[in-house]
Coordinates of C-alpha atoms and ligand atoms in Angstrom, one line a residue:
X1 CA 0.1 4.8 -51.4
X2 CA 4.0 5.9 -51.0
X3 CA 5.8 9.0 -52.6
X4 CA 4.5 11.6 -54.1
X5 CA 0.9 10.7 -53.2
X6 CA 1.9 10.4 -49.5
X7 CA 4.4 13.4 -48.2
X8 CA 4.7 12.6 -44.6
X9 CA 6.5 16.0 -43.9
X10 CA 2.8 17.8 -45.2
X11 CA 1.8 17.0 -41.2
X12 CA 5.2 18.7 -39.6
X13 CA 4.5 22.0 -41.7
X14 CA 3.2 24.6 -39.0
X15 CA 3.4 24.2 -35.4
X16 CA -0.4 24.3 -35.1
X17 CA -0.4 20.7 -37.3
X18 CA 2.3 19.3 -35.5
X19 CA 0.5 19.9 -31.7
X20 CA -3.1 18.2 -33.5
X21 CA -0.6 15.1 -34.5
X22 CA 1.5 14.6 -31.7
X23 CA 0.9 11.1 -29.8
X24 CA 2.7 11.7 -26.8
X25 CA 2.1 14.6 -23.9
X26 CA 4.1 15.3 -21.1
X27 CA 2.6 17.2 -18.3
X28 CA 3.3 18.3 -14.7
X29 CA 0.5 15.5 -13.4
X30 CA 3.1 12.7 -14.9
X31 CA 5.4 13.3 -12.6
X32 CA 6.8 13.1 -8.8
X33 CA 9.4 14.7 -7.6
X34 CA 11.8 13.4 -5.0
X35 CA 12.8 15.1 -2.0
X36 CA 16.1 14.8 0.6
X37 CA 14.9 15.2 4.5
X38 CA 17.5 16.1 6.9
X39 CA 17.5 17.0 10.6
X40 CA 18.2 20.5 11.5
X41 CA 15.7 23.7 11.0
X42 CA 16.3 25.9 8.2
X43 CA 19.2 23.7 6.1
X44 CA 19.0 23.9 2.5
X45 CA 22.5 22.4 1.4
X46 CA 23.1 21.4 -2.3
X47 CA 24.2 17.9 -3.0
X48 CA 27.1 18.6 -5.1
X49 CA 26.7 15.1 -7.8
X50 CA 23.1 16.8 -8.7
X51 CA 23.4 20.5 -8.7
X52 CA 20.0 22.8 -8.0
X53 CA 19.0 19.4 -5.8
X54 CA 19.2 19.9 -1.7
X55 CA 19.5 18.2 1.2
X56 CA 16.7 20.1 3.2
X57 CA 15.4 20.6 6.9
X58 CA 11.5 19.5 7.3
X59 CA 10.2 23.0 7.1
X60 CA 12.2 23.6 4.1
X61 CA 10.4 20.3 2.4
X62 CA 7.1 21.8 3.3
X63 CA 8.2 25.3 2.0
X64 CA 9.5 23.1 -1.0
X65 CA 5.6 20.9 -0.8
X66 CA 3.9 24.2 -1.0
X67 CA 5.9 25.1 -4.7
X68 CA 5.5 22.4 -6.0
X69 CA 1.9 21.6 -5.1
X70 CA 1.5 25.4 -6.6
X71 CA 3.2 24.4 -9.8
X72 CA 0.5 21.1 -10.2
X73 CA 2.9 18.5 -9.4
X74 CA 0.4 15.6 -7.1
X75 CA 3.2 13.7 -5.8
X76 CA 6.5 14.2 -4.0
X77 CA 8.7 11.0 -2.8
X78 CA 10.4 11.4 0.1
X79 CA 14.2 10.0 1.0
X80 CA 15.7 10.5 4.4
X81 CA 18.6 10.9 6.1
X82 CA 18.2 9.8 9.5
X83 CA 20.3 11.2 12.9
X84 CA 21.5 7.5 13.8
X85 CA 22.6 4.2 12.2
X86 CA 22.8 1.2 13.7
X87 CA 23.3 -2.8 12.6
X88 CA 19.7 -2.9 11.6
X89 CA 18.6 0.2 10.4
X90 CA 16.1 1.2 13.9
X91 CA 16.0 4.5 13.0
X92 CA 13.7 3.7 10.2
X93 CA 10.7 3.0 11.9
X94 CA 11.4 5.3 14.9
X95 CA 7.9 7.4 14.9
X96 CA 9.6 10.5 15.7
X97 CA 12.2 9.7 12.8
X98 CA 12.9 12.3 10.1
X99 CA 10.1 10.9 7.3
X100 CA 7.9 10.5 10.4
X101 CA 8.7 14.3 11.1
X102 CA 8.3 15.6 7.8
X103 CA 5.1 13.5 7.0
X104 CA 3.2 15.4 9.8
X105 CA 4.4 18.5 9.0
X106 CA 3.8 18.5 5.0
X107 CA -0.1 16.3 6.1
X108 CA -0.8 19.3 8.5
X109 CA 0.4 22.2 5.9
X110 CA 0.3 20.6 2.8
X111 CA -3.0 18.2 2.4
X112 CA -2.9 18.4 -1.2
X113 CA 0.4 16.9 -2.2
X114 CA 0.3 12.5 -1.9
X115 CA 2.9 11.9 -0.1
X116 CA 5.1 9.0 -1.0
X117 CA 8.2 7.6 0.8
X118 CA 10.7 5.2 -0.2
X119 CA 10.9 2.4 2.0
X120 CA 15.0 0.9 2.5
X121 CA 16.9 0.6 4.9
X122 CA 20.4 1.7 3.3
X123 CA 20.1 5.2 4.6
X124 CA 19.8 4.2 7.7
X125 CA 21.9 1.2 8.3
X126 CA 25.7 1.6 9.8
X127 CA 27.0 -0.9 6.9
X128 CA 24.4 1.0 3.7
X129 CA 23.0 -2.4 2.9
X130 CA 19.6 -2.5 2.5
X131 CA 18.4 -4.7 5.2
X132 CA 19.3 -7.3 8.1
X133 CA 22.7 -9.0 7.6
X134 CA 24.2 -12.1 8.5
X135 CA 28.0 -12.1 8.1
X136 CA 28.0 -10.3 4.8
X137 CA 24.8 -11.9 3.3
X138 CA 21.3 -9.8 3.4
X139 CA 18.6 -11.7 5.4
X140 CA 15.2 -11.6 3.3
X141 CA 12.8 -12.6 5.7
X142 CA 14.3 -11.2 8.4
X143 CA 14.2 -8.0 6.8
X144 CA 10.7 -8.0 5.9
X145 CA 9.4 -8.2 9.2
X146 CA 11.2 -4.5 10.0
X147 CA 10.2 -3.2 6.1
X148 CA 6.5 -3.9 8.1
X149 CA 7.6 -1.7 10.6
X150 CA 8.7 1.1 8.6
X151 CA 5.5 0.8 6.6
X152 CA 3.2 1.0 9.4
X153 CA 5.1 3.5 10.8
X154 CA 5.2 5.8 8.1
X155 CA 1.2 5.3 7.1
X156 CA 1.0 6.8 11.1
X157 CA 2.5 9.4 9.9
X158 CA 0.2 10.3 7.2
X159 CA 1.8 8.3 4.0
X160 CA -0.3 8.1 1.0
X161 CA 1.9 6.0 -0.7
X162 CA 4.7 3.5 0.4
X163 CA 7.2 2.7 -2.1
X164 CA 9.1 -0.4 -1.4
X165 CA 12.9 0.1 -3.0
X166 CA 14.7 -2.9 -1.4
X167 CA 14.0 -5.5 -4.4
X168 CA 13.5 -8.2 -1.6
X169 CA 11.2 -11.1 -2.1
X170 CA 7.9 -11.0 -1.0
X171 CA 7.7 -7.1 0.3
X172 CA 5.1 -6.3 -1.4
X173 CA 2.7 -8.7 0.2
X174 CA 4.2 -8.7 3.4
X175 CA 3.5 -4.9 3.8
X176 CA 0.2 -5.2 2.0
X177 CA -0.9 -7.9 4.9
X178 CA 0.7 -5.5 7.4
X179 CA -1.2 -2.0 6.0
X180 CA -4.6 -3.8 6.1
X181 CA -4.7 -5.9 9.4
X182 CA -3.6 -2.1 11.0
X183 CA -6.6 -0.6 9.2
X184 CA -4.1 1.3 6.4
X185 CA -6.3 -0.1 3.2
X186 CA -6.2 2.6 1.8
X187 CA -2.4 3.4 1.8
X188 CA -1.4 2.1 -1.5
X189 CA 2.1 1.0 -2.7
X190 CA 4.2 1.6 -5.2
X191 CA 6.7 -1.2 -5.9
X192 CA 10.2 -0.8 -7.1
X193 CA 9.2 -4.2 -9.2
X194 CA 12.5 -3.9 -11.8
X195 CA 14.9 -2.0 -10.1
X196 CA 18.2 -3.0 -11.8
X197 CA 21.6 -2.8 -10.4
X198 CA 22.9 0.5 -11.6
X199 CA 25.8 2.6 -11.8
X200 CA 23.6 5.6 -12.5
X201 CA 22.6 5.9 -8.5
X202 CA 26.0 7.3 -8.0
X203 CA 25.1 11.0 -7.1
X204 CA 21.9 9.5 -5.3
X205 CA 23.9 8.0 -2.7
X206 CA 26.5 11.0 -2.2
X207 CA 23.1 12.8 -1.6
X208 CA 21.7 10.4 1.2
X209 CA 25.6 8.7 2.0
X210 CA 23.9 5.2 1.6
X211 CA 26.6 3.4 -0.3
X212 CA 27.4 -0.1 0.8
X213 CA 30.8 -0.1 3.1
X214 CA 31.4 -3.4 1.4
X215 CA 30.5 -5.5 -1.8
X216 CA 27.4 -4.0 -3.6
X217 CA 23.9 -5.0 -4.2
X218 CA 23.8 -7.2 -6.7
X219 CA 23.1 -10.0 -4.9
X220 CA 19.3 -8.5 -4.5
X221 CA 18.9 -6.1 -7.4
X222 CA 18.8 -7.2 -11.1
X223 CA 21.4 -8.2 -13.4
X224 CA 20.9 -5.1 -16.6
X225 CA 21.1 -7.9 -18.8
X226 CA 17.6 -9.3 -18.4
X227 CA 14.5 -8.3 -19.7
X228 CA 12.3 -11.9 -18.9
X229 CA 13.2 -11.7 -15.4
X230 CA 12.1 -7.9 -15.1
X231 CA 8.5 -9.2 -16.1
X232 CA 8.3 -11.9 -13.9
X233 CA 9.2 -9.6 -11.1
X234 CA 6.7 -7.3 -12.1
X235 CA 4.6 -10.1 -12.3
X236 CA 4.9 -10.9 -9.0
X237 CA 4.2 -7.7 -7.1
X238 CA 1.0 -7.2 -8.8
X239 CA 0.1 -10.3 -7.7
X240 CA 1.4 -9.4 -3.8
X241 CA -0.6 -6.4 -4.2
X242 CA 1.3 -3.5 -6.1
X243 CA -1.1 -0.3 -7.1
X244 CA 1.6 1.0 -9.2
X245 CA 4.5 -0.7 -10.8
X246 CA 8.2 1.2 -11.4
X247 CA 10.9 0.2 -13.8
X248 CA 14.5 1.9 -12.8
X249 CA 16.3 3.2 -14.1
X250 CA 14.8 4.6 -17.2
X251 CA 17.2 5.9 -19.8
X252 CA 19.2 2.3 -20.6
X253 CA 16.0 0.7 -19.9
X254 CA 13.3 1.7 -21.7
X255 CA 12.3 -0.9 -24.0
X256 CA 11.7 -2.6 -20.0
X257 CA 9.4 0.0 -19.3
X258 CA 7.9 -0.6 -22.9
X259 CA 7.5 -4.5 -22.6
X260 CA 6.4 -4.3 -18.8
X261 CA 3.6 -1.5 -20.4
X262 CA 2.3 -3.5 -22.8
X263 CA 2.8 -6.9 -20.8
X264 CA 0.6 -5.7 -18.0
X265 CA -1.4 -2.5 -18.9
X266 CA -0.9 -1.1 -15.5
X267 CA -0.1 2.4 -14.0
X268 CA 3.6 2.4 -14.7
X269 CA 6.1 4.3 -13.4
X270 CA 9.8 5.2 -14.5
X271 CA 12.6 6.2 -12.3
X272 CA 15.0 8.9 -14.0
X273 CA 17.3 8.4 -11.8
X274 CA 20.2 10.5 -10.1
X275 CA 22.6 10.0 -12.6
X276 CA 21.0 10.2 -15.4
X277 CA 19.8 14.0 -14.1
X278 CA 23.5 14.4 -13.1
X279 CA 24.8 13.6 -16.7
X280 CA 22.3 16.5 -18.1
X281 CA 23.3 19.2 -15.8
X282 CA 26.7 18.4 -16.2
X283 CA 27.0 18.3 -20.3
X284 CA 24.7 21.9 -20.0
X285 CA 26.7 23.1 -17.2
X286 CA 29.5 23.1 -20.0
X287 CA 27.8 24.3 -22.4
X288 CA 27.9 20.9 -24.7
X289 CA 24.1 20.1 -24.9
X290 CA 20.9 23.0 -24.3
X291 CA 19.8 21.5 -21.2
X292 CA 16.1 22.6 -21.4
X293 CA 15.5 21.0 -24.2
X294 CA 17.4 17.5 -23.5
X295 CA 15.4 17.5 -20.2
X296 CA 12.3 17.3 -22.7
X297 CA 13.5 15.1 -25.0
X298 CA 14.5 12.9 -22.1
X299 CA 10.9 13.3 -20.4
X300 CA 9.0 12.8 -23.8
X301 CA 11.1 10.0 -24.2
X302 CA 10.5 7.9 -20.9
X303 CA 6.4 8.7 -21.3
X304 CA 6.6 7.5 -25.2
X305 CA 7.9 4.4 -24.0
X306 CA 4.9 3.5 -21.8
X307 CA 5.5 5.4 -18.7
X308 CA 2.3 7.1 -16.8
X309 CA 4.5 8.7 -14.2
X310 CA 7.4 9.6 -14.4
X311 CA 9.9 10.2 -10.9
X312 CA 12.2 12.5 -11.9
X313 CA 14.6 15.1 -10.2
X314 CA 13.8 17.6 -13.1
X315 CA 9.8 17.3 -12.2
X316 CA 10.2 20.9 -10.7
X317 CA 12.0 22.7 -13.2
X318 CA 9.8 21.2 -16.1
X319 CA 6.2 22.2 -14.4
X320 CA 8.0 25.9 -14.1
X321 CA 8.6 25.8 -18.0
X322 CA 5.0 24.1 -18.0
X323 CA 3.8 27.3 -16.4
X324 CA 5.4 29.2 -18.7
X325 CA 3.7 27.5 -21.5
X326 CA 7.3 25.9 -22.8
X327 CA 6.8 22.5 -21.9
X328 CA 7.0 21.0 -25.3
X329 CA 9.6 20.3 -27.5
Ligands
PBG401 C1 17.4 2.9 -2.0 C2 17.3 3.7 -3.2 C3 18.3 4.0 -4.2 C4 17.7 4.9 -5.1 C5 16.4 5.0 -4.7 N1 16.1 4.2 -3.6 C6 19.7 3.7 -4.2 C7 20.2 2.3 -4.3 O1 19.5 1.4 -4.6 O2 21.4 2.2 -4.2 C8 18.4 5.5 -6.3 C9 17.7 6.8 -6.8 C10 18.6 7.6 -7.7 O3 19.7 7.2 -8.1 O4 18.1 8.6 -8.1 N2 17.7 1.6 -2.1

């Protein structure tokens, strides 16, 4: 029955109605936060694309674990920036790299917090492309047999989580096989399935200097035109093995995170990636939009859309407001 039987704005009158109607929450288990490792003892140096982000020294990521884990955030995912770079990226499954390092030390002080790391190999190769090359063309299978190395390597360590960020074909079964014939079955992974090739990762790489010395990657990560091809890629790491699922970015792509929700009905994740944080702090930093609240708007937004978890530089500051008890809109 429509108008003036039906008043739709009878439900937004009090703030009391409005939290017994609301469909959507956003809470500090939703989401990961990602961290920057760098060699060195004691660094803590901002990464000047994303202010109040740092590039920081293993015990300053397990001063950083301890925070966080106090603030009721389960999950950090850990980028690194290694000492080395060579051709093939060695450094990435060198046990005594800097993941490696700051695994042990955040297992040992920190056994609360599920660790996650992001498994590429542009931080650590000389050239920033995300694998082996040949001439100037990425090698898919060759690289997977070193993304098996990494894996292992980092599940020695003490990863909870691997989350392979390469969009190669056929990672995500080639590390399950790898994880389970080492006895690592219970090291689950979380697949970058549609990871689109974005613009928006331009602080992101300022912050681990990763960016490709030539070309760029759109010869392995998707076109932002398509939406059927996300869901069979999607498709396909679930069916190599995938415990989680991740769309990325999430801003210009969440009707992606939407369809691949209601497509598949499994733990989904969202990427708010660097720029899209960047954008934010900037606008608030001149005063143009309330930061706070566009950080919740922008959170709210990305979970309404399907998202269980959400990986998102802002996952700190919005359990702190949780804490507060002003993590609602
Ligand atoms: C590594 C990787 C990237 C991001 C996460 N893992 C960069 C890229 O693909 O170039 C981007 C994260 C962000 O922008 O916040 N391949």
């Amino acid at each position: 029955m429509g108008f003036p039987f039906s008043r739709m704005r009878r439900l937004r009158s009090t703030p009391g109605l409005r939290s017994m109607v609301r469909e959507t929450t956003l809470q500090p288990a939703n989401l990961i936060m990602p961290l920057f490792v760098v060699p060195g003892e004691r660094v803590k140096r901002e990464i000047k694309s994303m202010p109040g982000q740092f590039q920081l020294s293993v015990d300053q990521v397990v001063d950083e674990g301890k925070k966080l884990r106090d603030l009721g955030i389960p999950a950090i995912l850990l980028f690194g920036i290694p000492e080395y770079k060579d051709e093939s990226g060695s450094s990435a499954w060198d046990d005594k790299g800097i993941i490696q390092r700051a695994l042990r030390g955040l297992k040992e002080s920190v056994p609360e917090l599920l660790l996650m790391t992001d498994l590429c190999f542009c931080e650590y190769t000389s050239h920033g492309h995300c694998g082996i090359l040949k001439g100037h063309e990425l090698q898919n299978d060759a690289t997977l047999e070193i993304i098996v190395k990494q894996t292992l390597s980092h599940a020695r360590a003490g990863a909870d989580f691997v989350a392979p960020s390469g969009m190669l074909d056929g990672a995500v079964g080639a590390m399950r096989q790898g994880l389970d014939e080492s006895g690592f079955s219970n090291v689950g992974i979380m697949a970058y399935a549609a990871k689109f090739a974005s613009s928006f990762y331009g602080p992101f790489r300022d912050a681990v200097a990763s960016a490709p010395s030539f070309g760029d990657r759109k010869s392995y990560q998707m076109d932002p035109a398509n939406a059927r091809e996300a869901l069979r890629e999607v498709a396909l790491d679930i069916e190599e093995g995938a415990d989680i699922i991740m769309v990325k970015p999430a801003l210009a792509f969440l009707d992606i995170i939407a369809k691949v929700k209601q497509e598949f009905g499994m733990p989904t994740a969202a990427y708010n990636v660097s720029g899209e944080y960047a954008m934010i702090k900037a606008a608030a930093e001149k005063g143009w939009i309330d930061g706070e609240r566009v950080m919740l708007e922008t959170l709210l937004g990305i979970r309404r859309a399907g998202a269980d978890i959400i990986i998102s530089y802002f996952a700190r500051d919005f359990a702190a407001l949780y804490q507060q008890g002003k993590g609602m809109l």
